[in-house]
Amino acid sequence: MTDEVSQLVERLNDAHHDEQRVVFEDAVDQLEGTELALLLESLPVAERLERWEQVPDEERINVLVTMRSESRQAIFDSIDEEKLHALLNNVHAEDLVQLADTLPESVVDEALQNMAEMQREHYQQSVQYETDQIGRYVDHGLYILPRTARVRDALRGLKKSSFECADCLYLIKRNGDFAGTVLIQTLFSAPPEQSLQALSIDEPMTVPAEMSRSTASDKVEHSGLMALPVVDANNKLSGRITLRQALEITRENYESQLMATAGLNEDEDLFAPVLRSSKRRATWLGINLLTAFFASWAIGLFEATLQQVVALAVLMPIVASMGGIAGSQTLTLIIRGLALGQIAKGNIPPLLIKEVSVGALNGVLWAIVIGVIASFWFASINIGLVIAAAIVLNIIAAAFSGVVIPIILDRLTIDPALSGSVILTTVTDVVGFVAFLGLGTLFLL
Amino acid sequence: MTDEVSQLVERLNDAHHDEQRVVFEDAVDQLEGTELALLLESLPVAERLERWEQVPDEERINVLVTMRSESRQAIFDSIDEEKLHALLNNVHAEDLVQLADTLPESVVDEALQNMAEMQREHYQQSVQYETDQIGRYVDHGLYILPRTARVRDALRGLKKSSFECADCLYLIKRNGDFAGTVLIQTLFSAPPEQSLQALSIDEPMTVPAEMSRSTASDKVEHSGLMALPVVDANNKLSGRITLRQALEITRENYESQLMATAGLNEDEDLFAPVLRSSKRRATWLGINLLTAFFASWAIGLFEATLQQVVALAVLMPIVASMGGIAGSQTLTLIIRGLALGQIAKGNIPPLLIKEVSVGALNGVLWAIVIGVIASFWFASINIGLVIAAAIVLNIIAAAFSGVVIPIILDRLTIDPALSGSVILTTVTDVVGFVAFLGLGTLFLL
């Protein structure tokens, strides 16, 4: 896929304006909806809107649903309300749930009015749940039978069905309560008159609709099944979550985490408007500026020393940077552990001991290297000794902070991927500068 | 899952030594193999080995396969060769492929000798492929029929089968060549005497065994099917890749990318031995040290200036850090685009223009803020003007480098997630210090 999309971007770019039409028609034939969404996201907005016109009607909803929301917004903004109504005619409940937050309310209302009764109910059920709860995203394409049904009924239903690959069918009581899961496979070797209830698997797993998306998707991944039934607080079967959804959710989670390390959002459009993009990023720069002023303030405490030993100013960045890098290694390891749920109060002490030991070893190693180089560079053994001591102190502090900061942030339910490295850098900068310039003041003046 | 594992870590920690046995027995009952693997990874090595003894024999291979390789290595290292032989008795070809690189060669050979002929063939086929090719990881649990078979035969086979959920069966020619894909669903409504060949889907998608793991897993994700057939260079059907495998591969790719940003490996054990861990991280610190010396060298060019205007030393980190943060935002956006295959020669110019414009806007905004603060702090408008100009220059240079560096690295097939930020920081440090101290030399002396 990777190559296909970028090759198409290339071909579109190489083509003359009128040939682009032809190239994109090829792309439409060749790509699945998800890939088409990626391709459209890769184009500057003006071009994207022009190509969008060529996306066949029947593909449009699918493409929009898989697009990142900011890129999709750019398309919606260019469509007038009447065309939006036409686009959303016959939209499925699941799709409308995904699109609703990037649509004007009036358009959503109109789409709901045109929906079949059943679809509207599905929609209204889904939007009761928060955006991070799995109940909002349940898939309704599941094969449901009353628990009194027999194998024969189930096989007959399979002939007519058009469910996306299902390995299971679900049984419900007359009031809609979930009553069991039957593996389709077991139907084939069972006598036609056997009751489905008897074939139901022992202790069938269900997912509560209030469960978080990521926990629910982990459950599906580990279930060994292709989907799990989702039930509401009253044990009514409200839908299912499939392995394909689990894959999408996993991808989104990781992408958010990666983007968060730079203070960005998963939905950020590659070609977001300059003003909007600047505004969003300005916040992150502002937060960082505060921490940079901390570092400057720490240096400012030692102005007199710097004036006398200018070598300290030259070497300062080395102390800060070694601390920052060592700390970010520990931080990244711990953030992964937190994301995987591997870190609990119980294993923090041995983790701290391990990371601080690693820090101490590397601190001493690199302190010697840097100390020797600095001694020769400034022809002063004392400068070498001072920077060596500062490096050891800072790398150990960095390892300690790399464990402690993300764990505290996680307790406070602040995303450590987002703010962990800003805080860590502040610590390693301040500790590094104070240690280095402080020791310099004591021993070099 | 997240919570379950960390709660169990907690309960294990709270329990007295002899009670830990009981707690872990609970865990074994409660968790799937994958989760058990996560739990074991969360324990310090000594504890991990003790608990490993309690993992039931029939779960062991499954747990080992899903563990990260360094954590698994710690377990293998503790088992003597005879027990390893017993453990690997009856191992499946697919599992042995995953475990082989953490096992002594003699153990792998012995396991191969004890394998059924068919399994051994599967193994030997798989290991022909590189570790990043999908052919190495194909699953052999697929339902294959000769293309001359009829619907009746297929239905009869389903009764006896124990394939993990399959939505498709695959047809082969007499010589083993792939000949078609039949959706199981279409069997139910077809007459028993119909030939399967006639039911085969048009242009069935196949994945070449040489394809990279990540491209293959994207293909499955976008196929709408639960698995795709994998064929070798001669069009022989060699196995399939399932949606569940695609999910694992996607997870591993993202995890590698996250760990790479700190110069770490996806397989890094939370409780790796201190010495081994230090050694690995030392390299990354050493590389970073080289870049830090560059920055110091740049500062060293202006020693005379620093001696006269010590305020410059105090404010230096602000210039470098604003550049670094702005650059890393652009870098992260571009790295994601590259990973998704969204960036090609064609859209680089508009991307550069957009990112540099965003940089210029934010540069001017924060230059004013910082300039005003610095003017007051050091009671000198000139200092304010100098730092403001340096900030604008550095943030624009950072935006430019944030686009260009990862793209060049990608062309050179160097992972931009791994080395992008080290190189970027070098650029923003050097540009920042030279601009700031250079302007200072010109206008403040």
GROMACS .gro file of N, CA, C and O in nm, chain B residues 28-114:
model
  348
  473VAL      N    1  -0.330  -1.753   3.566
  473VAL     CA    2  -0.327  -1.850   3.457
  473VAL      C    3  -0.469  -1.886   3.414
  473VAL      O    4  -0.498  -1.897   3.294
  474ASP      N    5  -0.559  -1.899   3.510
  474ASP     CA    6  -0.699  -1.931   3.476
  474ASP      C    7  -0.765  -1.817   3.400
  474ASP      O    8  -0.846  -1.838   3.310
  475GLN      N    9  -0.727  -1.695   3.439
  475GLN     CA   10  -0.802  -1.578   3.400
  475GLN      C   11  -0.755  -1.521   3.266
  475GLN      O   12  -0.832  -1.461   3.192
  476LEU      N   13  -0.627  -1.537   3.237
  476LEU     CA   14  -0.568  -1.466   3.122
  476LEU      C   15  -0.548  -1.556   3.001
  476LEU      O   16  -0.524  -1.676   3.014
  477GLU      N   17  -0.556  -1.496   2.884
  477GLU     CA   18  -0.517  -1.561   2.760
  477GLU      C   19  -0.364  -1.565   2.753
  477GLU      O   20  -0.297  -1.490   2.824
  478GLY      N   21  -0.311  -1.646   2.661
  478GLY     CA   22  -0.166  -1.659   2.646
  478GLY      C   23  -0.093  -1.527   2.628
  478GLY      O   24   0.010  -1.501   2.690
  479THR      N   25  -0.151  -1.439   2.545
  479THR     CA   26  -0.087  -1.311   2.516
  479THR      C   27  -0.075  -1.226   2.642
  479THR      O   28   0.024  -1.158   2.664
  480GLU      N   29  -0.181  -1.229   2.722
  480GLU     CA   30  -0.181  -1.149   2.844
  480GLU      C   31  -0.086  -1.208   2.947
  480GLU      O   32  -0.018  -1.135   3.021
  481LEU      N   33  -0.080  -1.339   2.951
  481LEU     CA   34   0.013  -1.406   3.041
  481LEU      C   35   0.156  -1.367   3.005
  481LEU      O   36   0.240  -1.344   3.093
  482ALA      N   37   0.182  -1.358   2.876
  482ALA     CA   38   0.314  -1.316   2.829
  482ALA      C   39   0.345  -1.175   2.880
  482ALA      O   40   0.453  -1.149   2.932
  483LEU      N   41   0.247  -1.085   2.869
  483LEU     CA   42   0.265  -0.948   2.918
  483LEU      C   43   0.293  -0.946   3.068
  483LEU      O   44   0.377  -0.872   3.116
  484LEU      N   45   0.218  -1.029   3.141
  484LEU     CA   46   0.237  -1.034   3.286
  484LEU      C   47   0.377  -1.081   3.320
  484LEU      O   48   0.446  -1.021   3.404
  485LEU      N   49   0.423  -1.186   3.254
  485LEU     CA   50   0.557  -1.237   3.282
  485LEU      C   51   0.663  -1.133   3.249
  485LEU      O   52   0.759  -1.115   3.323
  486GLU      N   53   0.643  -1.060   3.140
  486GLU     CA   54   0.738  -0.954   3.103
  486GLU      C   55   0.744  -0.845   3.209
  486GLU      O   56   0.844  -0.775   3.220
  487SER      N   57   0.633  -0.828   3.282
  487SER     CA   58   0.627  -0.721   3.382
  487SER      C   59   0.701  -0.755   3.510
  487SER      O   60   0.711  -0.671   3.599
  488LEU      N   61   0.747  -0.876   3.523
  488LEU     CA   62   0.811  -0.917   3.649
  488LEU      C   63   0.963  -0.913   3.635
  488LEU      O   64   1.017  -0.948   3.530
  489PRO      N   65   1.033  -0.872   3.742
  489PRO     CA   66   1.178  -0.880   3.742
  489PRO      C   67   1.221  -1.024   3.711
  489PRO      O   68   1.147  -1.119   3.740
  490VAL      N   69   1.339  -1.039   3.651
  490VAL     CA   70   1.374  -1.168   3.592
  490VAL      C   71   1.364  -1.286   3.690
  490VAL      O   72   1.310  -1.391   3.655
  491ALA      N   73   1.413  -1.270   3.813
  491ALA     CA   74   1.412  -1.382   3.907
  491ALA      C   75   1.269  -1.428   3.933
  491ALA      O   76   1.238  -1.548   3.931
  492GLU      N   77   1.182  -1.330   3.955
  492GLU     CA   78   1.042  -1.362   3.980
  492GLU      C   79   0.978  -1.426   3.857
  492GLU      O   80   0.897  -1.518   3.866
  493ARG      N   81   1.016  -1.370   3.742
  493ARG     CA   82   0.959  -1.419   3.616
  493ARG      C   83   0.989  -1.568   3.599
  493ARG      O   84   0.902  -1.647   3.562
  494LEU      N   85   1.114  -1.605   3.631
  494LEU     CA   86   1.153  -1.745   3.613
  494LEU      C   87   1.078  -1.835   3.709
  494LEU      O   88   1.036  -1.946   3.674
  495GLU      N   89   1.059  -1.785   3.831
  495GLU     CA   90   0.986  -1.864   3.931
  495GLU      C   91   0.842  -1.888   3.884
  495GLU      O   92   0.789  -1.999   3.892
  496ARG      N   93   0.778  -1.783   3.837
  496ARG     CA   94   0.638  -1.794   3.793
  496ARG      C   95   0.625  -1.878   3.666
  496ARG      O   96   0.526  -1.947   3.646
  497TRP      N   97   0.727  -1.869   3.581
  497TRP     CA   98   0.724  -1.945   3.456
  497TRP      C   99   0.700  -2.094   3.483
  497TRP      O  100   0.629  -2.161   3.409
  498GLU      N  101   0.759  -2.143   3.594
  498GLU     CA  102   0.742  -2.284   3.629
  498GLU      C  103   0.595  -2.323   3.642
  498GLU      O  104   0.559  -2.439   3.625
  499GLN      N  105   0.513  -2.224   3.674
  499GLN     CA  106   0.371  -2.254   3.695
  499GLN      C  107   0.287  -2.248   3.568
  499GLN      O  108   0.169  -2.281   3.570
  500VAL      N  109   0.346  -2.198   3.458
  500VAL     CA  110   0.268  -2.191   3.335
  500VAL      C  111   0.243  -2.333   3.284
  500VAL      O  112   0.337  -2.411   3.272
  501PRO      N  113   0.117  -2.369   3.261
  501PRO     CA  114   0.088  -2.506   3.220
  501PRO      C  115   0.158  -2.540   3.089
  501PRO      O  116   0.172  -2.455   3.001
  502ASP      N  117   0.200  -2.666   3.078
  502ASP     CA  118   0.275  -2.709   2.959
  502ASP      C  119   0.207  -2.669   2.828
  502ASP      O  120   0.272  -2.623   2.736
  503GLU      N  121   0.075  -2.687   2.824
  503GLU     CA  122   0.007  -2.666   2.695
  503GLU      C  123  -0.001  -2.518   2.657
  503GLU      O  124  -0.029  -2.484   2.543
  504GLU      N  125   0.024  -2.429   2.754
  504GLU     CA  126   0.021  -2.285   2.726
  504GLU      C  127   0.159  -2.231   2.689
  504GLU      O  128   0.173  -2.121   2.637
  505ARG      N  129   0.262  -2.308   2.725
  505ARG     CA  130   0.397  -2.250   2.722
  505ARG      C  131   0.442  -2.196   2.587
  505ARG      O  132   0.493  -2.085   2.577
  506ILE      N  133   0.424  -2.276   2.483
  506ILE     CA  134   0.469  -2.232   2.350
  506ILE      C  135   0.398  -2.103   2.311
  506ILE      O  136   0.459  -2.007   2.264
  507ASN      N  137   0.269  -2.101   2.332
  507ASN     CA  138   0.188  -1.985   2.298
  507ASN      C  139   0.239  -1.858   2.370
  507ASN      O  140   0.251  -1.751   2.311
  508VAL      N  141   0.268  -1.874   2.499
  508VAL     CA  142   0.319  -1.761   2.578
  508VAL      C  143   0.455  -1.715   2.523
  508VAL      O  144   0.479  -1.596   2.503
  509LEU      N  145   0.543  -1.810   2.497
  509LEU     CA  146   0.677  -1.776   2.449
  509LEU      C  147   0.672  -1.703   2.315
  509LEU      O  148   0.744  -1.607   2.291
  510VAL      N  149   0.583  -1.750   2.227
  510VAL     CA  150   0.576  -1.691   2.094
  510VAL      C  151   0.532  -1.546   2.101
  510VAL      O  152   0.583  -1.461   2.026
  511THR      N  153   0.441  -1.513   2.193
  511THR     CA  154   0.393  -1.376   2.197
  511THR      C  155   0.481  -1.284   2.281
  511THR      O  156   0.465  -1.163   2.279
  512MET      N  157   0.577  -1.340   2.356
  512MET     CA  158   0.668  -1.255   2.433
  512MET      C  159   0.765  -1.180   2.342
  512MET      O  160   0.802  -1.230   2.237
  513ARG      N  161   0.810  -1.062   2.388
  513ARG     CA  162   0.918  -0.993   2.318
  513ARG      C  163   1.045  -1.075   2.331
  513ARG      O  164   1.067  -1.138   2.435
  514SER      N  165   1.129  -1.073   2.226
  514SER     CA  166   1.232  -1.176   2.221
  514SER      C  167   1.333  -1.167   2.334
  514SER      O  168   1.383  -1.269   2.380
  515GLU      N  169   1.361  -1.048   2.385
  515GLU     CA  170   1.460  -1.041   2.493
  515GLU      C  171   1.407  -1.102   2.622
  515GLU      O  172   1.480  -1.166   2.697
  516SER      N  173   1.278  -1.082   2.647
  516SER     CA  174   1.218  -1.139   2.767
  516SER      C  175   1.212  -1.292   2.756
  516SER      O  176   1.232  -1.364   2.853
  517ARG      N  177   1.187  -1.337   2.636
  517ARG     CA  178   1.181  -1.481   2.612
  517ARG      C  179   1.318  -1.542   2.629
  517ARG      O  180   1.335  -1.648   2.689
  518GLN      N  181   1.419  -1.471   2.579
  518GLN     CA  182   1.556  -1.518   2.591
  518GLN      C  183   1.591  -1.546   2.737
  518GLN      O  184   1.653  -1.647   2.769
  519ALA      N  185   1.547  -1.455   2.825
  519ALA     CA  186   1.577  -1.472   2.968
  519ALA      C  187   1.521  -1.604   3.018
  519ALA      O  188   1.581  -1.670   3.105
  520ILE      N  189   1.405  -1.645   2.965
  520ILE     CA  190   1.348  -1.772   3.008
  520ILE      C  191   1.424  -1.889   2.947
  520ILE      O  192   1.462  -1.983   3.018
  521PHE      N  193   1.450  -1.883   2.818
  521PHE     CA  194   1.524  -1.992   2.754
  521PHE      C  195   1.659  -2.014   2.821
  521PHE      O  196   1.703  -2.126   2.839
  522ASP      N  197   1.725  -1.902   2.857
  522ASP     CA  198   1.858  -1.914   2.919
  522ASP      C  199   1.854  -1.993   3.048
  522ASP      O  200   1.955  -2.048   3.091
  523SER      N  201   1.736  -1.998   3.112
  523SER     CA  202   1.728  -2.064   3.242
  523SER      C  203   1.688  -2.211   3.229
  523SER      O  204   1.685  -2.284   3.327
  524ILE      N  205   1.655  -2.255   3.109
  524ILE     CA  206   1.608  -2.393   3.091
  524ILE      C  207   1.721  -2.477   3.034
  524ILE      O  208   1.787  -2.436   2.936
  525ASP      N  209   1.746  -2.595   3.093
  525ASP     CA  210   1.855  -2.675   3.037
  525ASP      C  211   1.808  -2.744   2.909
  525ASP      O  212   1.690  -2.754   2.879
  526GLU      N  213   1.907  -2.791   2.833
  526GLU     CA  214   1.879  -2.835   2.696
  526GLU      C  215   1.776  -2.949   2.692
  526GLU      O  216   1.690  -2.952   2.604
  527GLU      N  217   1.784  -3.036   2.790
  527GLU     CA  218   1.691  -3.150   2.789
  527GLU      C  219   1.546  -3.104   2.802
  527GLU      O  220   1.458  -3.149   2.730
  528LYS      N  221   1.526  -3.010   2.893
  528LYS     CA  222   1.390  -2.957   2.910
  528LYS      C  223   1.344  -2.881   2.787
  528LYS      O  224   1.226  -2.881   2.753
  529LEU      N  225   1.438  -2.815   2.722
  529LEU     CA  226   1.403  -2.745   2.598
  529LEU      C  227   1.352  -2.843   2.494
  529LEU      O  228   1.254  -2.818   2.425
  530HIS      N  229   1.420  -2.958   2.486
  530HIS     CA  230   1.375  -3.060   2.390
  530HIS      C  231   1.232  -3.100   2.421
  530HIS      O  232   1.148  -3.110   2.330
  531ALA      N  233   1.203  -3.123   2.547
  531ALA     CA  234   1.067  -3.164   2.586
  531ALA      C  235   0.966  -3.055   2.552
  531ALA      O  236   0.859  -3.082   2.498
  532LEU      N  237   1.005  -2.930   2.583
  532LEU     CA  238   0.916  -2.818   2.557
  532LEU      C  239   0.879  -2.809   2.409
  532LEU      O  240   0.764  -2.778   2.373
  533LEU      N  241   0.978  -2.838   2.325
  533LEU     CA  242   0.958  -2.818   2.181
  533LEU      C  243   0.909  -2.945   2.111
  533LEU      O  244   0.896  -2.947   1.989
  534ASN      N  245   0.882  -3.048   2.189
  534ASN     CA  246   0.826  -3.167   2.130
  534ASN      C  247   0.688  -3.130   2.075
  534ASN      O  248   0.609  -3.069   2.145
  535ASN      N  249   0.664  -3.162   1.949
  535ASN     CA  250   0.533  -3.131   1.889
  535ASN      C  251   0.508  -2.983   1.860
  535ASN      O  252   0.394  -2.944   1.840
  536VAL      N  253   0.613  -2.903   1.861
  536VAL     CA  254   0.594  -2.761   1.830
  536VAL      C  255   0.550  -2.748   1.684
  536VAL      O  256   0.589  -2.828   1.598
  537HIS      N  257   0.465  -2.649   1.657
  537HIS     CA  258   0.423  -2.626   1.519
  537HIS      C  259   0.531  -2.552   1.441
  537HIS      O  260   0.605  -2.473   1.500
  538ALA      N  261   0.533  -2.573   1.311
  538ALA     CA  262   0.633  -2.507   1.227
  538ALA      C  263   0.629  -2.355   1.246
  538ALA      O  264   0.731  -2.291   1.264
  539GLU      N  265   0.507  -2.296   1.245
  539GLU     CA  266   0.494  -2.150   1.257
  539GLU      C  267   0.557  -2.100   1.386
  539GLU      O  268   0.618  -1.993   1.389
  540ASP      N  269   0.537  -2.176   1.495
  540ASP     CA  270   0.591  -2.132   1.624
  540ASP      C  271   0.742  -2.146   1.627
  540ASP      O  272   0.812  -2.056   1.676
  541LEU      N  273   0.793  -2.255   1.574
  541LEU     CA  274   0.938  -2.274   1.576
  541LEU      C  275   1.008  -2.164   1.498
  541LEU      O  276   1.115  -2.117   1.537
  542VAL      N  277   0.947  -2.121   1.387
  542VAL     CA  278   1.006  -2.011   1.310
  542VAL      C  279   1.023  -1.887   1.398
  542VAL      O  280   1.126  -1.821   1.396
  543GLN      N  281   0.924  -1.860   1.480
  543GLN     CA  282   0.929  -1.741   1.566
  543GLN      C  283   1.033  -1.756   1.677
  543GLN      O  284   1.092  -1.659   1.722
  544LEU      N  285   1.048  -1.880   1.727
  544LEU     CA  286   1.134  -1.900   1.844
  544LEU      C  287   1.280  -1.923   1.805
  544LEU      O  288   1.369  -1.903   1.887
  545ALA      N  289   1.303  -1.968   1.681
  545ALA     CA  290   1.435  -2.021   1.643
  545ALA      C  291   1.551  -1.928   1.677
  545ALA      O  292   1.654  -1.974   1.727
  546ASP      N  293   1.535  -1.796   1.653
  546ASP     CA  294   1.652  -1.710   1.671
  546ASP      C  295   1.688  -1.686   1.817
  546ASP      O  296   1.791  -1.627   1.848
  547THR      N  297   1.605  -1.731   1.910
  547THR     CA  298   1.643  -1.720   2.051
  547THR      C  299   1.680  -1.857   2.109
  547THR      O  300   1.693  -1.872   2.230
  548LEU      N  301   1.693  -1.957   2.022
  548LEU     CA  302   1.725  -2.093   2.069
  548LEU      C  303   1.862  -2.138   2.017
  548LEU      O  304   1.903  -2.099   1.908
  549PRO      N  305   1.931  -2.226   2.094
  549PRO     CA  306   2.055  -2.283   2.042
  549PRO      C  307   2.024  -2.367   1.916
  549PRO      O  308   1.918  -2.431   1.909
  550GLU      N  309   2.116  -2.367   1.822
  550GLU     CA  310   2.093  -2.436   1.696
  550GLU      C  311   2.063  -2.584   1.717
  550GLU      O  312   1.975  -2.641   1.652
  551SER      N  313   2.137  -2.646   1.811
  551SER     CA  314   2.118  -2.790   1.833
  551SER      C  315   1.975  -2.820   1.876
  551SER      O  316   1.918  -2.922   1.839
  552VAL      N  317   1.916  -2.730   1.953
  552VAL     CA  318   1.778  -2.751   2.000
  552VAL      C  319   1.681  -2.742   1.884
  552VAL      O  320   1.588  -2.823   1.871
  553VAL      N  321   1.704  -2.645   1.795
  553VAL     CA  322   1.618  -2.631   1.678
  553VAL      C  323   1.627  -2.756   1.591
  553VAL      O  324   1.526  -2.811   1.545
  554ASP      N  325   1.751  -2.805   1.571
  554ASP     CA  326   1.770  -2.925   1.489
  554ASP      C  327   1.694  -3.044   1.546
  554ASP      O  328   1.625  -3.116   1.473
  555GLU      N  329   1.708  -3.063   1.674
  555GLU     CA  330   1.639  -3.175   1.740
  555GLU      C  331   1.487  -3.161   1.723
  555GLU      O  332   1.418  -3.257   1.693
  556ALA      N  333   1.436  -3.040   1.743
  556ALA     CA  334   1.292  -3.017   1.728
  556ALA      C  335   1.248  -3.051   1.586
  556ALA      O  336   1.142  -3.113   1.565
  557LEU      N  337   1.331  -3.014   1.489
  557LEU     CA  338   1.297  -3.042   1.349
  557LEU      C  339   1.292  -3.192   1.323
  557LEU      O  340   1.204  -3.241   1.252
  558GLN      N  341   1.387  -3.264   1.384
  558GLN     CA  342   1.389  -3.409   1.362
  558GLN      C  343   1.265  -3.476   1.418
  558GLN      O  344   1.217  -3.574   1.363
  559ASN      N  345   1.213  -3.421   1.528
  559ASN     CA  346   1.095  -3.482   1.589
  559ASN      C  347   0.964  -3.440   1.523
  559ASN      O  348   0.858  -3.490   1.558
   0.00000   0.00000   0.00000
